[in-house]
Coordinates of C-alpha atoms in Angstrom, one line a residue:
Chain A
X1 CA 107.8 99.7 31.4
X2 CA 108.3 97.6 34.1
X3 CA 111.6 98.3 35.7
X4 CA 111.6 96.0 38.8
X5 CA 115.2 95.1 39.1
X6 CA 115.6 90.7 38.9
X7 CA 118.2 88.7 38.4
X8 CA 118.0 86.2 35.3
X9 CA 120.6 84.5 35.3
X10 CA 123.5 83.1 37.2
X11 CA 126.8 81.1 36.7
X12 CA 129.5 79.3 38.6
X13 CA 133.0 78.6 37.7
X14 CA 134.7 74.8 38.5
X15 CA 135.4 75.1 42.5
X16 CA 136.8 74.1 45.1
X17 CA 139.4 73.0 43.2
X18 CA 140.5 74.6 40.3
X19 CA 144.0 74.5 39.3
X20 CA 143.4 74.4 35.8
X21 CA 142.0 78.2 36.1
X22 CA 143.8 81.1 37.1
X23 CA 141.8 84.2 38.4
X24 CA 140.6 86.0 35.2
X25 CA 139.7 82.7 33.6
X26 CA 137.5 82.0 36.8
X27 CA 135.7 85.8 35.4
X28 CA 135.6 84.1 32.2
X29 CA 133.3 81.1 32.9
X30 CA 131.5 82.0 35.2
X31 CA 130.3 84.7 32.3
X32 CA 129.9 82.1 29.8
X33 CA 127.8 80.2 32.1
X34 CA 125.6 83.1 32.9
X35 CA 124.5 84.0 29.9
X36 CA 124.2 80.9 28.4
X37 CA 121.2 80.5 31.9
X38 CA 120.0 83.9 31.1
X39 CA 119.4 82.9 27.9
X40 CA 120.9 86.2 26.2
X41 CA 123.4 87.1 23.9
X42 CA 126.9 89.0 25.6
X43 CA 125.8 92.0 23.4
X44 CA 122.8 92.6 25.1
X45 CA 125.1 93.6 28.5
X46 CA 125.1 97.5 28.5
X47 CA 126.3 97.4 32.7
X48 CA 129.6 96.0 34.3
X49 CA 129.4 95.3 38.0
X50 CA 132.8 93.5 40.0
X51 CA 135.6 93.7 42.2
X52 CA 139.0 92.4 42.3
X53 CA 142.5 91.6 44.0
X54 CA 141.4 88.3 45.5
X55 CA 144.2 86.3 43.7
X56 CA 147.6 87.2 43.9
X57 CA 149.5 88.4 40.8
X58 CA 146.2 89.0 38.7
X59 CA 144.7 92.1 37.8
X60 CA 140.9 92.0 37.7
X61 CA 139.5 95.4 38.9
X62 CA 136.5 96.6 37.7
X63 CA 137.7 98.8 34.3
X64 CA 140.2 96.3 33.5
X65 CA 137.7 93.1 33.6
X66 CA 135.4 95.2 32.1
X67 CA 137.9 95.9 28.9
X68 CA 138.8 92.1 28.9
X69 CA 135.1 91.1 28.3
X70 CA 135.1 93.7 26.6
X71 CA 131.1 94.8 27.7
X72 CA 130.2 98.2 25.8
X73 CA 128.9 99.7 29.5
X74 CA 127.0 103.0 29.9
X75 CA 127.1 101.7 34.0
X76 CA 129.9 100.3 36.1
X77 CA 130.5 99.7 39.6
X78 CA 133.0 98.6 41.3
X79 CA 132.5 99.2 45.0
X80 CA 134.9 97.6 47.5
X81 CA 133.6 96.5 51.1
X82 CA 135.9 93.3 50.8
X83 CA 133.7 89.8 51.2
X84 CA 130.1 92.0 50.9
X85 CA 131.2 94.0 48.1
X86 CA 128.6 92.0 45.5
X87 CA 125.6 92.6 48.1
X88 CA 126.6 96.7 48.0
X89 CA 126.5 95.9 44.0
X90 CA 122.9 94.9 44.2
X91 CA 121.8 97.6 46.2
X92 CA 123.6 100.0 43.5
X93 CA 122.6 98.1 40.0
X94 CA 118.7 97.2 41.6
X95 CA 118.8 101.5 41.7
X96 CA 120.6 101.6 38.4
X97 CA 118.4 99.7 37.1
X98 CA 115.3 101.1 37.9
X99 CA 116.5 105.0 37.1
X100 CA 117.7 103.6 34.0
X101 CA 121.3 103.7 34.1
X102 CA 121.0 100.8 32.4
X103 CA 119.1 97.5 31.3
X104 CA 120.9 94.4 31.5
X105 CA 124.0 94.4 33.6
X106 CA 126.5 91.8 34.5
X107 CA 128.3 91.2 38.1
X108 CA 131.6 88.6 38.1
X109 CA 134.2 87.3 40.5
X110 CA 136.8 85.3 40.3
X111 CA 139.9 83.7 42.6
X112 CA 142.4 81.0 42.1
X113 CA 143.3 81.8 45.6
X114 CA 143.9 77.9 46.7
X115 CA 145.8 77.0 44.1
X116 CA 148.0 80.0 43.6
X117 CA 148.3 81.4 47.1
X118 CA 147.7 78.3 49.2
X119 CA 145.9 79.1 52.7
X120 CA 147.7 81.7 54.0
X121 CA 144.6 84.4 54.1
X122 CA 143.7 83.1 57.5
X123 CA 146.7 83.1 59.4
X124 CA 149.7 84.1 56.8
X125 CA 150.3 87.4 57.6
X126 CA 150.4 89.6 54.8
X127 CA 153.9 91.7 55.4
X128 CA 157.3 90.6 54.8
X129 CA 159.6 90.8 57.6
X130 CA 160.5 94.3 59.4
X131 CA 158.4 95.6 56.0
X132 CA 157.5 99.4 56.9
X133 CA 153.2 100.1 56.7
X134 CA 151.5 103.1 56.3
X135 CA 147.9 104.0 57.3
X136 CA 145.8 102.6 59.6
X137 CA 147.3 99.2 59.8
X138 CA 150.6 100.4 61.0
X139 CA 148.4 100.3 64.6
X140 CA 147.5 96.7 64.5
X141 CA 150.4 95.1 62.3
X142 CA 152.9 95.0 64.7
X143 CA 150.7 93.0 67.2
X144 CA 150.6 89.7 64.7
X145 CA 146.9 89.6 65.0
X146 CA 145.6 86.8 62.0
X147 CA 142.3 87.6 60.4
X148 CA 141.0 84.8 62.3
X149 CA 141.9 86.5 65.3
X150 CA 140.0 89.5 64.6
X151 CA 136.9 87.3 64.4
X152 CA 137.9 85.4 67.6
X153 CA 137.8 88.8 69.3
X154 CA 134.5 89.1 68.2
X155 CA 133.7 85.7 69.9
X156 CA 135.5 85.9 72.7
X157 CA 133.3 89.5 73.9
X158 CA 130.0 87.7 72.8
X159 CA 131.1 84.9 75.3
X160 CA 131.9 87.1 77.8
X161 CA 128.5 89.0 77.5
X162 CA 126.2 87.0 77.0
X163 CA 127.3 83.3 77.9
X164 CA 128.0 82.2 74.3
X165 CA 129.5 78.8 74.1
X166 CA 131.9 77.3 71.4
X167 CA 128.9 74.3 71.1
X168 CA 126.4 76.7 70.2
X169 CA 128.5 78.7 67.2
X170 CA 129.5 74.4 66.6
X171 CA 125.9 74.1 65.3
X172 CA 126.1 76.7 63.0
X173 CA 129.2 74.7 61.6
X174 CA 127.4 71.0 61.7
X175 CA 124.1 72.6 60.0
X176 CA 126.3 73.7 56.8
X177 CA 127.8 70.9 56.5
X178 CA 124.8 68.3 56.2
X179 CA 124.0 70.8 53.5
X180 CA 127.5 70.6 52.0
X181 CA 126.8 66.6 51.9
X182 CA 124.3 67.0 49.7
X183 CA 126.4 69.5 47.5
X184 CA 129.0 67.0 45.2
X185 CA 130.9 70.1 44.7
X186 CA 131.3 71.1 48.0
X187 CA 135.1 70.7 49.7
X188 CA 134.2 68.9 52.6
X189 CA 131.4 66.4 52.6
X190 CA 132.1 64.0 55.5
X191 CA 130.0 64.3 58.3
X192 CA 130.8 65.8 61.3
X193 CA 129.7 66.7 64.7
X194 CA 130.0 69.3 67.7
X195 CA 132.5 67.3 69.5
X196 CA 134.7 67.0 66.0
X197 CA 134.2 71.0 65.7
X198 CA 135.1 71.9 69.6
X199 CA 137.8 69.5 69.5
X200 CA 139.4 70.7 66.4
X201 CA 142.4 72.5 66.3
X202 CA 142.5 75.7 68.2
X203 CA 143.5 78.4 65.5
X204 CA 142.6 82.1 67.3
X205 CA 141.0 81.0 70.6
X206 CA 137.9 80.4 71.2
X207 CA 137.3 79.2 67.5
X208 CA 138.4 76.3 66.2
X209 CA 140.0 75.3 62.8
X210 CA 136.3 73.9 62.1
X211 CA 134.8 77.3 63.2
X212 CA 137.1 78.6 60.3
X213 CA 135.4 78.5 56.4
X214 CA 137.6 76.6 53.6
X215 CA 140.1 78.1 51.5
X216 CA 139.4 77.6 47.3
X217 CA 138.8 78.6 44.1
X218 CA 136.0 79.5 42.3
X219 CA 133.8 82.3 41.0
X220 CA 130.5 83.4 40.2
X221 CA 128.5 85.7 38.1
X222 CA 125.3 87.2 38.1
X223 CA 123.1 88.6 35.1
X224 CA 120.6 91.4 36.4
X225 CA 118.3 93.1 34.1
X226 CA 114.2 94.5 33.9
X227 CA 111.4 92.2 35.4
X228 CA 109.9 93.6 31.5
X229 CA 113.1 92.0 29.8
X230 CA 112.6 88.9 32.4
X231 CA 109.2 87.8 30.3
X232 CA 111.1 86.9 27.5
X233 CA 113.7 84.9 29.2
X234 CA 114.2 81.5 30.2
X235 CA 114.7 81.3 33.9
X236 CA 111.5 82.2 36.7
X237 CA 112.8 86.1 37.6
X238 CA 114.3 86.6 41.2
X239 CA 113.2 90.1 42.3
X240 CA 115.3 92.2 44.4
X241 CA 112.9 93.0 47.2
X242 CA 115.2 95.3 49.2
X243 CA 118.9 95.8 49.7
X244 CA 120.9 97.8 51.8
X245 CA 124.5 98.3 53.0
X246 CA 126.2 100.2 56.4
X247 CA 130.2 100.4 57.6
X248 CA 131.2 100.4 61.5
X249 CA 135.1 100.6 60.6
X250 CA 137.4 98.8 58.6
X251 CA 140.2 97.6 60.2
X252 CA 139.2 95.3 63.5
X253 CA 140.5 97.8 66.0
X254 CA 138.0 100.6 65.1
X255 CA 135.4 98.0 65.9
X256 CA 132.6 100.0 68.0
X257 CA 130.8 97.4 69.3
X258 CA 132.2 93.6 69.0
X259 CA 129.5 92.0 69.5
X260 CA 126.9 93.0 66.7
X261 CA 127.9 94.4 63.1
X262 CA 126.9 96.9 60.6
X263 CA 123.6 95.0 59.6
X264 CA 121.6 96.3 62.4
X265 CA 121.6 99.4 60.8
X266 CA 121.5 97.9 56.9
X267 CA 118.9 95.3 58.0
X268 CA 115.7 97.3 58.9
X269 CA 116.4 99.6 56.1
X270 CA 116.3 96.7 53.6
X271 CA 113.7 95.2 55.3
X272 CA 111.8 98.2 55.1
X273 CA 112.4 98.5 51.5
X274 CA 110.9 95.2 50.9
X275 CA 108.0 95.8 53.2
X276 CA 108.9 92.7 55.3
X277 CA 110.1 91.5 58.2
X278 CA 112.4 88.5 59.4
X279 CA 109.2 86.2 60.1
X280 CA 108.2 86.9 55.7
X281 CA 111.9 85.1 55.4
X282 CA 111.9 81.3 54.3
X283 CA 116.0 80.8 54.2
X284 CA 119.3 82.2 54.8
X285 CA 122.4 83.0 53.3
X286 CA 125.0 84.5 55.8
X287 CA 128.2 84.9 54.8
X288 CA 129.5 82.1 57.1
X289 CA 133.7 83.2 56.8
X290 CA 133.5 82.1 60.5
X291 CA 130.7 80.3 62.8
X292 CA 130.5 83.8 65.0
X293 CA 130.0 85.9 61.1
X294 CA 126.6 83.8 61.4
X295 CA 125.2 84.7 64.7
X296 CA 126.2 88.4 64.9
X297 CA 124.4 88.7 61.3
X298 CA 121.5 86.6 62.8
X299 CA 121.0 88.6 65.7
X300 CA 122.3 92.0 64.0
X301 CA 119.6 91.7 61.6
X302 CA 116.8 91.0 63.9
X303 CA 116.1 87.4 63.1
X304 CA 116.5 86.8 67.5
X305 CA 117.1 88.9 70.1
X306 CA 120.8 90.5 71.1
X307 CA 122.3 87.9 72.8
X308 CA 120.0 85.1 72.4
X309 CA 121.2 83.7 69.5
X310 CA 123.0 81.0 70.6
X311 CA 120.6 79.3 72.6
X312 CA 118.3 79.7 69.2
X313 CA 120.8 78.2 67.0
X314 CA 121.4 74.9 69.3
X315 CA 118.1 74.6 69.0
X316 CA 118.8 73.8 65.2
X317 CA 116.4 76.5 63.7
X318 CA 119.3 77.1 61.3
X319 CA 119.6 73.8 60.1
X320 CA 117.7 71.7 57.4
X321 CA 114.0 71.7 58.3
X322 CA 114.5 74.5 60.4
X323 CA 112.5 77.8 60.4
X324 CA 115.4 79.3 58.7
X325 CA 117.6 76.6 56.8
X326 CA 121.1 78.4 57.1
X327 CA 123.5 78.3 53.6
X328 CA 122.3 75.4 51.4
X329 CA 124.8 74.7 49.1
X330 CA 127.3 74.2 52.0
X331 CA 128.1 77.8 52.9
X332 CA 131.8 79.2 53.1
X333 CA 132.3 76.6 55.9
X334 CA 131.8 73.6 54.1
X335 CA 131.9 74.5 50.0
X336 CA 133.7 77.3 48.7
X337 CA 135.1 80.3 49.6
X338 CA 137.5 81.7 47.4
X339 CA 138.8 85.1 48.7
X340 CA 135.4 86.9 48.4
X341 CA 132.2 84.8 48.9
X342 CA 129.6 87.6 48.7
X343 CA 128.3 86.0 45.0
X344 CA 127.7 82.6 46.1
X345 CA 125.2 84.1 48.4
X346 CA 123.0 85.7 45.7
X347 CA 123.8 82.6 43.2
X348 CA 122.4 80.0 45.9
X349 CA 119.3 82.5 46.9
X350 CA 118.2 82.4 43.1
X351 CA 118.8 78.9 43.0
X352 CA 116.7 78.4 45.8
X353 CA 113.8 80.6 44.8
X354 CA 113.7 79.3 41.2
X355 CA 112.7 76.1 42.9
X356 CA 116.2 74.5 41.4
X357 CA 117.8 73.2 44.6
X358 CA 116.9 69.4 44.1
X359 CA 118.0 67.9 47.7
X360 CA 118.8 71.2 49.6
X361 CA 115.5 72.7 48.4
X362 CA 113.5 74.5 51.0
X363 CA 109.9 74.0 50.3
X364 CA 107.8 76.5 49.3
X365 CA 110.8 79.6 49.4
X366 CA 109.0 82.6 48.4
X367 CA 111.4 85.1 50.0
X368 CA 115.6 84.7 51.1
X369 CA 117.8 86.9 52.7
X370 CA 121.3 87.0 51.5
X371 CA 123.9 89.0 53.9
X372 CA 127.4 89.5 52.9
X373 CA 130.3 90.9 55.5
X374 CA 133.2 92.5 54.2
X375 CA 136.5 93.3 56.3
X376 CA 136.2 92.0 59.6
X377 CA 132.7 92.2 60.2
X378 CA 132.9 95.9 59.4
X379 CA 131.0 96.5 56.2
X380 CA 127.4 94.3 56.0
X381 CA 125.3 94.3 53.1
X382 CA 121.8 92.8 53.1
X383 CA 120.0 91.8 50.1
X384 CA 116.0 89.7 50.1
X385 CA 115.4 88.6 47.3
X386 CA 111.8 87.1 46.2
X387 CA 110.4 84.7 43.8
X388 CA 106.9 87.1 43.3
X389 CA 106.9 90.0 42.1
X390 CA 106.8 92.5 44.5
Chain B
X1 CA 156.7 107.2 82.3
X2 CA 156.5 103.8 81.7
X3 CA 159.4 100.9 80.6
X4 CA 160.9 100.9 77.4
X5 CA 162.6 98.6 76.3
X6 CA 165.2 98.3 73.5
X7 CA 165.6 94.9 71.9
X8 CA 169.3 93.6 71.2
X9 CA 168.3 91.7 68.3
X10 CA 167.2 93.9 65.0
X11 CA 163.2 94.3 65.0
X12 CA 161.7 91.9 62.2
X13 CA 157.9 92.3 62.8
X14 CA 155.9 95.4 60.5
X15 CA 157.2 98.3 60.9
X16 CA 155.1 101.7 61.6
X17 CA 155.6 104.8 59.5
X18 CA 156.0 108.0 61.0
X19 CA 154.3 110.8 59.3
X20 CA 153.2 114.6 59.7
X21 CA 150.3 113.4 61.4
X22 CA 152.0 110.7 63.8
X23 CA 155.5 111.5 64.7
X24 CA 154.9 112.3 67.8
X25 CA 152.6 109.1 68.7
X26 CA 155.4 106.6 68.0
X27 CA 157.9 109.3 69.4
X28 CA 156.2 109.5 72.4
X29 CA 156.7 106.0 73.0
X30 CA 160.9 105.6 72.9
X31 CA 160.2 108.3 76.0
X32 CA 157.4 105.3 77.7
X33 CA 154.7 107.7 77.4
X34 CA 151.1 107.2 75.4
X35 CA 149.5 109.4 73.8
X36 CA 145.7 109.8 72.4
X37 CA 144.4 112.7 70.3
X38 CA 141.5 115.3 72.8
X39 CA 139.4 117.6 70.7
X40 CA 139.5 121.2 72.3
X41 CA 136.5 121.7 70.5
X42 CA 134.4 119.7 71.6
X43 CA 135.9 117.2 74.1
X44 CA 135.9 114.0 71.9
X45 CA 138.8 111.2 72.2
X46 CA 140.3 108.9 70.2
X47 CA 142.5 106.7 68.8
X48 CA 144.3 106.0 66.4
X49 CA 145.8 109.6 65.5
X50 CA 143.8 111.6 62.7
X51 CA 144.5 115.1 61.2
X52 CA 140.9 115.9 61.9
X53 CA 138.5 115.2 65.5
X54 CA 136.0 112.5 63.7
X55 CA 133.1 113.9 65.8
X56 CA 133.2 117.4 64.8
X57 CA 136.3 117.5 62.2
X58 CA 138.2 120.0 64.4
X59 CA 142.0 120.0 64.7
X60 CA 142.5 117.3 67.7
X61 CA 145.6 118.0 70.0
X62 CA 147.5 115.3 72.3
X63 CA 146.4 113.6 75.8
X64 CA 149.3 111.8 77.7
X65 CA 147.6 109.0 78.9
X66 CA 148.0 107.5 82.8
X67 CA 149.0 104.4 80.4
X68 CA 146.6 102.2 82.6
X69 CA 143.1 100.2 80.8
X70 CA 141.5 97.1 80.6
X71 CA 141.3 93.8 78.5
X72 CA 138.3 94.6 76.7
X73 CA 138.6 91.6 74.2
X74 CA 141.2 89.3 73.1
X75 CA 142.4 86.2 71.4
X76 CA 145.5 84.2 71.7
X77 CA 147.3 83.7 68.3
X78 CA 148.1 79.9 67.9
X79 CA 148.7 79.9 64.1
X80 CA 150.7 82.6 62.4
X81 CA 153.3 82.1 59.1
X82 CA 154.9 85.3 59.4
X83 CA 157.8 84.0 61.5
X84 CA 158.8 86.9 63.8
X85 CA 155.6 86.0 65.3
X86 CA 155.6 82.4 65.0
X87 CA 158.9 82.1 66.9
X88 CA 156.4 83.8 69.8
X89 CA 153.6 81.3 69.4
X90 CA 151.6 81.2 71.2
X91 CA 150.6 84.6 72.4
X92 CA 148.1 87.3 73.2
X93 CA 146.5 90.1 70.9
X94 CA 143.9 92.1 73.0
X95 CA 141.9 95.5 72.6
X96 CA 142.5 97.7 75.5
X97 CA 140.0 99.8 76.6
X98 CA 142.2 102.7 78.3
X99 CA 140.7 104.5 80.9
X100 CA 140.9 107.9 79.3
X101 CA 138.3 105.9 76.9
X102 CA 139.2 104.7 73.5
X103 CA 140.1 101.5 72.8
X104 CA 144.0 100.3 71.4
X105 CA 145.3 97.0 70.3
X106 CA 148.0 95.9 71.6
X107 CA 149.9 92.2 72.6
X108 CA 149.5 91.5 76.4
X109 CA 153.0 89.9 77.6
X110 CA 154.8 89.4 80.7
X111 CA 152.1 86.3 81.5
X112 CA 150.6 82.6 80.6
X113 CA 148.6 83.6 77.4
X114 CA 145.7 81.2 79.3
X115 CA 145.3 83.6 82.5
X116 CA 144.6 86.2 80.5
X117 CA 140.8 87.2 80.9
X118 CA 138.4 90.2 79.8
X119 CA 138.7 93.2 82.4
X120 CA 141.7 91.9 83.8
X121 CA 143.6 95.5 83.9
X122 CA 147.0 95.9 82.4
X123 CA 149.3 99.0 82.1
X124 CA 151.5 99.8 79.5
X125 CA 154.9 99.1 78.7
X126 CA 157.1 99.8 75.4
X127 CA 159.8 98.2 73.1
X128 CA 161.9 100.0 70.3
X129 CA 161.0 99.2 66.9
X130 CA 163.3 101.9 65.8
X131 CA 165.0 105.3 66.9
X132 CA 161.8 107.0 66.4
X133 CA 159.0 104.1 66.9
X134 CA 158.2 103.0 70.5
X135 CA 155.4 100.3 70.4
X136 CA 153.0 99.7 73.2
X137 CA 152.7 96.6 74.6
X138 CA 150.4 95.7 77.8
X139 CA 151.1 93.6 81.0
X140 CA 149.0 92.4 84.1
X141 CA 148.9 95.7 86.4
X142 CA 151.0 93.4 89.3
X143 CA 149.1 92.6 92.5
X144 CA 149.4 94.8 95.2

């Protein structure tokens, strides 16, 4: 029995803009669509992967989404590391999988954060006024810090060490978004250049409102099961090659080092797993909450060398045609990101390597590298993924 | 000891907790003094206050800090809802790297948010949240 963990089938709910959806229903279709790829019947689902609390009022943990599909599980996770939570998952259901937890498992997310919460993730603030908090917060809330701030921190120490310049993370911003032109679905389509991103508005200096991802709905699940079961299923099998996950903190101020992440330690051991390195890898998908996410993964996981990065990415290596095209459905920057992007990642990987991309499609894309952070930069988890078996 | 200052108007940003593990952190600072947590075990320092030393899980005690660090990296805030801290648009947030070591957020005031640079050194100074909550805040060390 062959129990090389691949995914088999995936499914996206109606994004950016969905107010006809609210969180749970998001869940829903996403399933639907799923299975209906995977080609297999909701009873054949003996795992329950997910993660909730991305959309207001809703209540989608793990146990309870679990109970409203009602999926008969003999496995569930539902590991929290915030944006890179579903990466974690595939590390944990590729070993389920292959110890025989279980067979054929399903991983969902779901947010109606646009059009029930409106965009105050970024910059809202999340306490009401003279509110008492408790925990490890109570050291930073006082200060007003946004979450875009704690990424601008990031920037502003890369900057400062290694000559960084707002033009070079622009790139990384104009490269998604000539992908997200050729993505109908995508939020913002119009094209755009490194004077529009530099001279955007200043939100947390030294990045830009068009440093910052979009704010929507949407959601995503993922059907993963046995290359054996694959055989008899409709879709080419994506095969988890490697995947691994590491934490440097949580909250931003316990930040060791701001100016590389968690994946240097998560992205040899994946890589290792896979028996590969960065130069086997034909694309990218960073979880792009912010232009500076992008190069501290790129350089964090050993794709260029500490610090060079940014000269690298003005180069436009990351863009289409590059030697590694950089989120091709339009990335968090440019398409979706509602709450949690970590499944997009994996859903536009195995669309890539089933050779299903149409316009965006890399040529030839044996092997992709999908790299989730959670928090604030603080938990990274990698995941390459393959169109060979391994 | 350092200033403290108590506001006139009633404090409308989040408020810290005190606990069993704390109280004498936010304490501290009504009486303009910082403290960090020193491992007598084995000489490790940190911040923010833990029940346990997170190098060797011994039982930390309390350093009084000379209250002088660094910038070590910042932003400047110039979009925030909450509006206790919109009404201060806009403004610093920083990490400090304090010269006993660890590093502590904090907002850097008393200057033009744009002259603010990494290493510029700044020493710290306190408001009143409440009774028993003394916040530190940073400000330029003044030239000499």
């Amino acid at each position: 029995m062959d129990r090389t963990p691949v995914i088999v089938g995936t499914g996206l709910s109606d994004y950016p803009v969905a107010p006809h959806l609210d969180g749970v229903q998001h869940h829903v279709q996403a399933t639907q669509r799923a299975l209906a790829d995977a080609g297999i019947d909701k009873s054949t689902l003996d795992g329950y992967v997910g993660v909730g609390g991305s959309g207001g009022m809703m209540i989608d943990d793990a146990v309870t989404m679990a109970e409203y599909l009602r999926i008969d599980h003999r496995y569930i996770d539902g590991t929290m590391t915030g944006g890179s939570s579903f990466e974690f998952h595939v590390q944990h259901l590729a070993a389920a999988i292959r110890e025989g937890l279980c067979d054929t498992a399903i991983v969902t997310y779901g947010s109606d954060q646009l059009s029930r919460m409106g965009r105050q993730l970024g910059t809202g603030g999340f306490q009401r006024p003279g509110q008492r908090v408790a925990g490890p917060i109570q050291y930073e809330a006082p200060y007003g810090n946004s979450l875009v701030g704690a990424y601008a921190m990031h920037a502003a120490r890369h900057m400062h060490e290694f000559g960084t310049t707002s033009e070079q993370l622009a790139e990384i911003a104009v490269g998604v978004r000539e992908y997200a032109m050729l993505n109908p679905h995508a939020m913002y389509r119009d094209p755009m250049t490194v004077d529009d991103v530099v001279s955007s508005r200043m939100i947390a200096d030294p990045l830009h409102k068009l440093d910052c991802c979009a704010i929507t709905d949407g959601g995503g699940a993922i059907i993963m099961t046995t290359a054996e079961r694959a055989r008899d299923l409709p879709q080419p099998p994506v095969y988890v090659l490697g995947a691994a996950g590491a934490q440097t903190h949580w909250n931003v101020s316990q930040q060791v080092d701001f100016t590389t992440s968690a994946g240097a330690k998560a992205g040899p051991v994946a890589f290792a797993r896979a028996g590969l390195t960065p130069d086997d890898v034909d694309m990218l998908m960073f979880y792009d909450s912010f232009t500076i996410t992008c190069l501290i993964l790129l350089e964090s996981l050993g794709f260029v060398p500490r610090g060079e990065g940014g000269p690298f990415i003005a180069e436009g290596h990351l863009k289409r045609g590059g030697r590694w095209p950089l989120n091709t459905d339009g990335g968090g920057l440019s398409s979706s990101h509602p709450g949690m992007r970590g499944i997009f990642l994996l859903i536009e990987a195995a669309r890539q390597l089933r050779g299903q991309a149409g316009e965006a499609q890399v040529p030839d894309c044996q092997v992709a590298l999908c790299a989730g952070s959670g928090g604030w930069l603080s938990c990274i988890g990698v995941a390459i993924l393959g169109a060979e078996h391994p | 000891m350092s200033d403290v200052t108590t506001p006139t108007e009633e404090w409308t940003k989040p408020l810290p907790t005190p606990d069993d593990v704390n109280r004498d952190y936010w304490q501290a600072g009504t009486e303009g003094r910082l403290l960090i947590q020193a491992c007598p075990h084995c000489g490790h320092r940190q911040f923010y206050p833990r029940a346990l030393c997170t190098s060797c899980a011994g039982e930390p005690e309390w350093l009084e800090c000379t209250g002088r660090g660094t910038v070590h990296t910042f932003t400047i805030v110039r979009q925030m809802g909450m509006r206790a801290f919109r009404n201060e648009l806009p403004y610093v947030v920083a990490m400090i790297e304090l010269d006993e070591g660890p590093l502590i957020m904090g907002n850097v005031t008393d200057c033009d948010p744009e002259s603010v640079r990494i290493g510029l050194p700044v020493e710290v100074h306190f408001i009143n949240a409440a009774d028993d909550v003394g916040v530190p805040m940073w400000r330029p060390v003044p030239a000499r």
